[in-house]
Amino acid sequence: MKPFPRAEISRKALKHNLARLHELAPSSKVMAVVKANGYGHGLLNVAQCLDDADGFGLARLEEALALRAGGVKAKLLLLEGFFRVGDLTTLVEHNIDTVVHHESQLEMLESAALAKPVTVWLKVDSGMHRLGFSPEQFDSTYQRLLANDNVAKPIHLMTHFACADEPNNPSTAAQQKVFDALTQDLPGDRTLANSAGTLFWQPSQADWIRPGIALYGVSPVLGDLGTKHGLIPAMDLVSQLIAIREHKAGEPAGYGSFWTAETDTKLGVVAIGYGDGYPRNAPLGTPVLVNGRLVPIVGRVSMDMLTVDLGVDAKDKVGDLAVLWGKDLPVEEVAEHIGTIAYELVTKLTPRVAVCLD
């Protein structure tokens, strides 16, 4: 018996999306970003499925260690870098690369006693203004790393785009110009392109691309769909109807009597709520797919349940599937209804949602 609610993850879709990104960037290696539990798709399951990826990008050391413990031998890169000097020994022991983006990390690298050098990706702040060394700091930082015996050579180089998900925004070209001017004569690999850079800014693809959301079949651009770029959604979030009720015109439903029926209808109660990560702020009318048709959420989403208006002539039965998003109801469209981004929806699912690979 399959559990409810569950996130059904398609291996075929994941493999297809990786192959599609290879097609779009044929000269680049792929650093598949699997942070945040593989964008909600299951960290180890995704990494094992994407065994053709050249490496994996993580946010935290704990994520990287989980992959090593699961038998993943590919290149791993900590995109936030290390937080404590003791982490450096762990990086060396498990052959994990690290981003260096802050003065404190330089100091830790200079004070550590390591059995062998660690592989470093020096991050340039070319315009994101979040992490990384400014153009004015770059030369001195690079020289410090170059002089440090704890740092493997060559030093690799990276930056991160602020507005690549706005394809007509000129800031991406400006950021690349800054990065190229600083690094053009230096050895080492380069990586600039996230999902949006890979899809919309071919000049940024460089030695490595770092796709995240696109790997899962989702577009990084608001108002766009991953399917328009040859990607396939990898997650179907499904639950089931646990009750169907006759409902009279003028009667409210749910907490706070937030919604009142204008006509006689039938309501379906779906076993999923904000305790599972489905947003409480989903407004009236947010679509749910039941038996091949879209039906609107009515009333407030509660911790364990939400309610949909099935219609007065509905033939649905208790136990029927309800799809919250997936191949036939794009998560990008659901996110637009709710007023958020697809990234948030897929990554905020709680452990109550079973992740099932198909």
Short mmCIF file of C-alpha atoms in Angstrom, two decimals:
data_model
loop_
_atom_site.label_atom_id
_atom_site.label_comp_id
_atom_site.label_asym_id
_atom_site.label_seq_id
_atom_site.Cartn_x
_atom_site.Cartn_y
_atom_site.Cartn_z
CA MET A 1 0.00 0.00 0.00
CA LYS A 2 1.56 3.31 -1.07
CA PRO A 3 1.61 6.06 1.57
CA PHE A 4 -0.25 9.37 1.35
CA PRO A 5 0.70 12.09 0.81
CA ARG A 6 3.70 11.18 -1.32
CA ALA A 7 6.08 12.75 -3.78
CA GLU A 8 6.43 10.40 -6.72
CA ILE A 9 9.85 10.97 -8.29
CA SER A 10 10.52 9.83 -11.85
CA ARG A 11 14.00 8.44 -12.48
CA LYS A 12 13.30 8.65 -16.20
CA ALA A 13 12.54 12.37 -15.94
CA LEU A 14 15.67 13.09 -13.89
CA LYS A 15 17.89 11.26 -16.36
CA HIS A 16 16.17 12.96 -19.29
CA ASN A 17 16.68 16.42 -17.76
CA LEU A 18 20.38 15.78 -17.14
CA ALA A 19 20.78 14.62 -20.74
CA ARG A 20 18.88 17.68 -21.98
CA LEU A 21 21.16 20.02 -20.05
CA HIS A 22 24.17 18.21 -21.54
CA GLU A 23 22.64 18.95 -24.95
CA LEU A 24 22.25 22.62 -24.12
CA ALA A 25 25.83 22.90 -22.84
CA PRO A 26 27.74 20.27 -24.82
CA SER A 27 31.18 21.63 -23.96
CA SER A 28 30.55 21.88 -20.21
CA LYS A 29 30.68 19.41 -17.38
CA VAL A 30 27.57 19.28 -15.18
CA MET A 31 27.69 20.04 -11.46
CA ALA A 32 24.21 18.80 -10.53
CA VAL A 33 22.94 20.82 -7.58
CA VAL A 34 21.20 18.52 -5.10
CA LYS A 35 21.11 20.71 -1.99
CA ALA A 36 17.92 21.04 0.10
CA ASN A 37 17.28 17.29 -0.04
CA GLY A 38 17.67 17.24 -3.80
CA TYR A 39 15.22 20.16 -4.11
CA GLY A 40 12.73 18.03 -2.19
CA HIS A 41 13.24 15.01 -4.46
CA GLY A 42 15.48 13.05 -2.07
CA LEU A 43 19.20 13.81 -1.78
CA LEU A 44 20.76 10.37 -2.10
CA ASN A 45 18.12 9.01 -4.45
CA VAL A 46 18.66 11.87 -6.89
CA ALA A 47 22.45 11.63 -6.75
CA GLN A 48 22.39 7.87 -7.32
CA CYS A 49 19.96 8.32 -10.20
CA LEU A 50 22.09 11.04 -11.80
CA ASP A 51 25.22 8.90 -11.90
CA ASP A 52 26.11 10.44 -15.28
CA ALA A 53 26.61 13.85 -13.67
CA ASP A 54 30.22 14.98 -13.44
CA GLY A 55 29.77 16.24 -9.89
CA PHE A 56 27.27 17.43 -7.31
CA GLY A 57 26.78 20.78 -5.63
CA LEU A 58 25.68 20.93 -1.98
CA ALA A 59 25.03 23.71 0.48
CA ARG A 60 26.23 22.05 3.69
CA LEU A 61 28.94 19.62 4.72
CA GLU A 62 26.35 17.27 6.20
CA GLU A 63 24.78 16.87 2.76
CA ALA A 64 28.13 16.00 1.20
CA LEU A 65 28.90 13.45 3.91
CA ALA A 66 25.49 11.82 3.35
CA LEU A 67 26.40 11.33 -0.31
CA ARG A 68 29.79 9.86 0.53
CA ALA A 69 28.16 7.52 3.07
CA GLY A 70 25.71 6.49 0.34
CA GLY A 71 28.53 5.47 -1.96
CA VAL A 72 28.65 8.53 -4.24
CA LYS A 73 32.23 8.90 -5.46
CA ALA A 74 31.83 11.84 -7.88
CA LYS A 75 33.21 15.33 -7.30
CA LEU A 76 31.37 17.16 -4.52
CA LEU A 77 31.42 20.93 -4.04
CA LEU A 78 30.27 22.84 -0.95
CA LEU A 79 28.63 25.93 -2.43
CA GLU A 80 28.57 27.78 0.92
CA GLY A 81 32.02 26.55 1.81
CA PHE A 82 33.15 25.44 5.25
CA PHE A 83 32.14 27.12 8.51
CA ARG A 84 34.77 25.85 11.02
CA VAL A 85 38.49 25.15 10.78
CA GLY A 86 37.85 21.55 11.85
CA ASP A 87 35.72 21.06 8.73
CA LEU A 88 38.85 21.26 6.59
CA THR A 89 40.15 17.92 7.87
CA THR A 90 36.80 16.36 6.94
CA LEU A 91 36.95 17.87 3.45
CA VAL A 92 40.38 16.37 2.88
CA GLU A 93 39.40 12.98 4.31
CA HIS A 94 36.34 12.69 2.08
CA ASN A 95 37.74 14.44 -1.01
CA ILE A 96 35.23 17.30 -0.99
CA ASP A 97 35.84 20.59 -2.82
CA THR A 98 34.94 23.89 -1.18
CA VAL A 99 33.99 27.36 -2.27
CA VAL A 100 36.00 30.13 -0.58
CA HIS A 101 34.07 33.38 -0.40
CA HIS A 102 35.10 35.15 2.83
CA GLU A 103 38.15 36.42 4.70
CA SER A 104 37.44 34.13 7.65
CA GLN A 105 37.82 31.10 5.39
CA LEU A 106 41.18 32.36 4.17
CA GLU A 107 42.35 32.67 7.77
CA MET A 108 41.18 29.14 8.60
CA LEU A 109 42.97 27.73 5.54
CA GLU A 110 46.15 29.52 6.61
CA SER A 111 46.00 28.21 10.18
CA ALA A 112 44.98 24.59 9.50
CA ALA A 113 47.30 21.58 9.61
CA LEU A 114 46.11 19.32 6.79
CA ALA A 115 47.33 15.94 5.55
CA LYS A 116 46.98 17.15 1.97
CA PRO A 117 45.69 20.25 0.18
CA VAL A 118 41.99 20.93 -0.30
CA THR A 119 40.51 21.82 -3.68
CA VAL A 120 39.23 25.40 -3.65
CA TRP A 121 36.82 27.34 -5.86
CA LEU A 122 37.42 31.06 -5.36
CA LYS A 123 34.15 32.97 -5.58
CA VAL A 124 34.07 36.38 -7.23
CA ASP A 125 31.31 38.80 -6.27
CA SER A 126 30.65 40.08 -9.77
CA GLY A 127 27.36 41.75 -8.85
CA MET A 128 25.22 39.42 -6.72
CA HIS A 129 26.56 41.08 -3.52
CA ARG A 130 25.81 38.12 -1.31
CA LEU A 131 28.91 35.92 -1.11
CA GLY A 132 32.31 36.32 -2.70
CA PHE A 133 35.29 38.63 -2.91
CA SER A 134 34.86 41.97 -4.62
CA PRO A 135 36.83 42.74 -7.79
CA GLU A 136 39.07 45.00 -5.69
CA GLN A 137 39.86 42.12 -3.32
CA PHE A 138 40.34 39.49 -5.99
CA ASP A 139 44.05 39.79 -6.79
CA SER A 140 45.25 39.83 -3.19
CA THR A 141 42.90 36.96 -2.28
CA TYR A 142 44.09 34.89 -5.22
CA GLN A 143 47.72 35.46 -4.24
CA ARG A 144 47.05 34.39 -0.65
CA LEU A 145 45.49 31.16 -1.87
CA LEU A 146 48.32 30.64 -4.32
CA ALA A 147 50.87 30.96 -1.52
CA ASN A 148 48.99 28.57 0.79
CA ASP A 149 50.24 24.97 0.83
CA ASN A 150 46.84 23.84 2.15
CA VAL A 151 45.25 24.86 -1.16
CA ALA A 152 45.47 22.53 -4.16
CA LYS A 153 46.58 24.06 -7.43
CA PRO A 154 45.24 25.22 -9.76
CA ILE A 155 42.65 27.30 -7.96
CA HIS A 156 39.22 27.06 -9.59
CA LEU A 157 37.05 30.13 -10.16
CA MET A 158 33.35 30.90 -9.92
CA THR A 159 30.65 33.52 -9.63
CA HIS A 160 26.87 33.59 -9.27
CA PHE A 161 24.35 35.53 -11.34
CA ALA A 162 21.73 37.73 -9.68
CA CYS A 163 19.29 38.16 -12.57
CA ALA A 164 19.85 35.30 -15.02
CA ASP A 165 16.19 34.36 -14.49
CA GLU A 166 15.35 37.64 -16.25
CA PRO A 167 16.64 36.80 -19.74
CA ASN A 168 16.47 40.38 -21.00
CA ASN A 169 18.22 41.89 -18.00
CA PRO A 170 21.66 43.22 -19.05
CA SER A 171 23.19 42.61 -15.62
CA THR A 172 24.10 39.00 -16.50
CA ALA A 173 26.32 40.15 -19.35
CA ALA A 174 27.79 42.81 -17.08
CA GLN A 175 28.57 40.25 -14.37
CA GLN A 176 30.24 37.95 -16.85
CA LYS A 177 32.34 40.83 -18.16
CA VAL A 178 33.59 41.55 -14.63
CA PHE A 179 34.38 37.88 -14.02
CA ASP A 180 36.14 37.38 -17.35
CA ALA A 181 38.28 40.49 -16.92
CA LEU A 182 39.55 39.25 -13.55
CA THR A 183 40.14 35.61 -14.49
CA GLN A 184 40.92 35.45 -18.21
CA ASP A 185 44.64 34.70 -17.89
CA LEU A 186 44.40 32.31 -14.92
CA PRO A 187 44.49 28.51 -14.91
CA GLY A 188 41.80 26.35 -13.33
CA ASP A 189 38.20 25.49 -14.10
CA ARG A 190 35.44 28.10 -14.22
CA THR A 191 31.74 27.93 -13.38
CA LEU A 192 29.21 30.74 -13.77
CA ALA A 193 25.92 29.33 -15.05
CA ASN A 194 23.10 28.20 -12.78
CA SER A 195 19.90 26.81 -14.33
CA ALA A 196 18.89 30.16 -15.79
CA GLY A 197 22.37 30.85 -17.09
CA THR A 198 22.45 27.44 -18.74
CA LEU A 199 19.05 27.91 -20.41
CA PHE A 200 19.26 31.57 -21.39
CA TRP A 201 22.87 32.73 -21.40
CA GLN A 202 25.01 30.38 -23.47
CA PRO A 203 28.23 32.46 -23.16
CA SER A 204 28.26 31.74 -19.43
CA GLN A 205 28.39 27.95 -19.67
CA ALA A 206 32.21 27.73 -19.32
CA ASP A 207 33.90 24.55 -17.98
CA TRP A 208 31.06 23.63 -15.62
CA ILE A 209 27.37 24.46 -15.42
CA ARG A 210 25.59 24.28 -12.05
CA PRO A 211 21.92 23.47 -12.79
CA GLY A 212 19.57 23.10 -9.85
CA ILE A 213 15.86 23.57 -10.46
CA ALA A 214 16.12 22.70 -14.18
CA LEU A 215 17.34 19.20 -13.29
CA TYR A 216 13.95 18.59 -11.75
CA GLY A 217 12.06 19.73 -14.86
CA VAL A 218 11.13 23.18 -13.58
CA SER A 219 11.84 26.54 -15.19
CA PRO A 220 13.71 29.13 -13.10
CA VAL A 221 11.81 31.93 -14.82
CA LEU A 222 8.47 33.27 -13.55
CA GLY A 223 5.67 32.72 -16.04
CA ASP A 224 7.66 30.05 -17.86
CA LEU A 225 7.47 26.23 -17.89
CA GLY A 226 10.30 23.73 -17.89
CA THR A 227 8.49 21.77 -20.58
CA LYS A 228 9.05 24.67 -23.00
CA HIS A 229 12.76 23.88 -22.82
CA GLY A 230 12.46 20.14 -23.31
CA LEU A 231 12.49 19.34 -19.59
CA ILE A 232 10.15 16.89 -17.83
CA PRO A 233 8.76 17.51 -14.32
CA ALA A 234 10.30 14.89 -12.03
CA MET A 235 7.86 15.18 -9.10
CA ASP A 236 4.16 14.39 -8.80
CA LEU A 237 2.89 15.44 -5.36
CA VAL A 238 -0.18 13.31 -4.73
CA SER A 239 -2.60 12.56 -1.94
CA GLN A 240 -6.14 11.22 -1.81
CA LEU A 241 -9.69 12.25 -1.10
CA ILE A 242 -10.57 11.13 2.43
CA ALA A 243 -14.11 12.55 2.50
CA ILE A 244 -16.77 13.82 0.09
CA ARG A 245 -19.57 15.98 1.46
CA GLU A 246 -22.80 17.42 0.13
CA HIS A 247 -22.62 21.16 0.69
CA LYS A 248 -25.45 23.68 0.55
CA ALA A 249 -25.40 27.19 -0.88
CA GLY A 250 -24.74 29.77 1.82
CA GLU A 251 -22.82 27.36 4.06
CA PRO A 252 -19.18 28.10 5.01
CA ALA A 253 -16.33 25.60 5.10
CA GLY A 254 -13.12 25.45 7.07
CA TYR A 255 -11.45 27.52 9.77
CA GLY A 256 -12.77 31.02 10.20
CA SER A 257 -15.65 30.36 7.78
CA PHE A 258 -13.25 31.86 5.26
CA TRP A 259 -15.28 30.69 2.24
CA THR A 260 -19.03 30.38 1.70
CA ALA A 261 -20.60 28.39 -1.14
CA GLU A 262 -22.59 30.38 -3.69
CA THR A 263 -24.43 27.28 -4.95
CA ASP A 264 -25.08 23.72 -3.89
CA THR A 265 -22.00 21.60 -4.53
CA LYS A 266 -19.88 18.70 -3.31
CA LEU A 267 -16.70 19.25 -1.35
CA GLY A 268 -13.72 16.91 -1.28
CA VAL A 269 -11.28 16.79 1.61
CA VAL A 270 -7.69 16.00 0.59
CA ALA A 271 -5.20 14.54 3.08
CA ILE A 272 -2.46 17.17 2.83
CA GLY A 273 -1.86 20.49 4.57
CA TYR A 274 0.73 22.89 5.85
CA GLY A 275 2.07 20.20 8.18
CA ASP A 276 3.20 18.47 4.99
CA GLY A 277 4.60 21.65 3.47
CA TYR A 278 1.65 22.68 1.32
CA PRO A 279 1.38 26.44 1.88
CA ARG A 280 -1.27 27.66 4.29
CA ASN A 281 -1.53 30.87 2.28
CA ALA A 282 -2.72 29.11 -0.89
CA PRO A 283 -5.62 31.33 -1.96
CA LEU A 284 -9.13 30.38 -2.98
CA GLY A 285 -9.09 28.92 -6.46
CA THR A 286 -5.61 27.37 -6.32
CA PRO A 287 -5.97 24.33 -8.61
CA VAL A 288 -5.81 20.67 -7.63
CA LEU A 289 -6.11 17.88 -10.20
CA VAL A 290 -8.76 15.25 -9.43
CA ASN A 291 -9.68 12.58 -11.96
CA GLY A 292 -8.29 14.57 -14.85
CA ARG A 293 -9.97 17.90 -14.09
CA LEU A 294 -8.85 20.99 -12.21
CA VAL A 295 -10.85 21.80 -9.10
CA PRO A 296 -10.32 24.86 -6.85
CA ILE A 297 -9.22 24.97 -3.24
CA VAL A 298 -11.93 26.48 -1.04
CA GLY A 299 -11.55 27.54 2.58
CA ARG A 300 -8.25 27.73 4.41
CA VAL A 301 -5.54 25.10 4.09
CA SER A 302 -5.22 23.48 7.51
CA MET A 303 -2.41 21.45 9.06
CA ASP A 304 -3.42 18.04 7.70
CA MET A 305 -6.13 18.75 5.13
CA LEU A 306 -7.38 21.04 2.44
CA THR A 307 -10.80 21.25 0.81
CA VAL A 308 -11.68 21.44 -2.87
CA ASP A 309 -14.93 22.22 -4.66
CA LEU A 310 -15.67 19.13 -6.74
CA GLY A 311 -18.89 20.48 -8.26
CA VAL A 312 -22.50 19.47 -7.74
CA ASP A 313 -22.38 16.67 -10.33
CA ALA A 314 -19.08 15.18 -9.19
CA LYS A 315 -18.71 11.40 -9.36
CA ASP A 316 -15.46 11.29 -7.42
CA LYS A 317 -15.05 8.74 -4.64
CA VAL A 318 -13.20 8.54 -1.35
CA GLY A 319 -9.76 7.15 -2.11
CA ASP A 320 -9.40 8.87 -5.48
CA LEU A 321 -6.08 10.55 -6.16
CA ALA A 322 -5.57 14.28 -5.85
CA VAL A 323 -2.53 15.73 -7.61
CA LEU A 324 -1.20 18.93 -6.02
CA TRP A 325 1.36 19.43 -8.79
CA GLY A 326 3.17 17.32 -11.34
CA LYS A 327 3.34 16.46 -15.03
CA ASP A 328 -0.30 17.36 -15.62
CA LEU A 329 -0.41 20.35 -13.26
CA PRO A 330 2.90 22.22 -13.47
CA VAL A 331 4.35 23.32 -10.16
CA GLU A 332 5.23 26.63 -11.83
CA GLU A 333 1.50 27.31 -12.34
CA VAL A 334 0.62 26.35 -8.77
CA ALA A 335 3.37 28.62 -7.48
CA GLU A 336 2.01 31.50 -9.54
CA HIS A 337 -1.46 31.04 -8.00
CA ILE A 338 0.03 31.05 -4.51
CA GLY A 339 2.33 33.99 -5.12
CA THR A 340 5.62 32.18 -4.59
CA ILE A 341 8.21 30.36 -6.69
CA ALA A 342 8.38 26.69 -7.59
CA TYR A 343 11.70 26.37 -5.73
CA GLU A 344 9.93 27.05 -2.44
CA LEU A 345 7.11 24.60 -3.06
CA VAL A 346 9.28 21.59 -3.88
CA THR A 347 11.89 22.24 -1.17
CA LYS A 348 9.56 22.92 1.77
CA LEU A 349 7.88 19.49 1.83
CA THR A 350 8.17 18.02 5.32
CA PRO A 351 9.23 14.48 6.33
CA ARG A 352 5.54 13.52 6.54
CA VAL A 353 5.57 13.37 2.73
CA ALA A 354 6.98 10.06 1.58
CA VAL A 355 9.47 10.32 -1.30
CA CYS A 356 8.93 7.39 -3.67
CA LEU A 357 11.17 6.76 -6.69
CA ASP A 358 9.49 5.36 -9.77
#
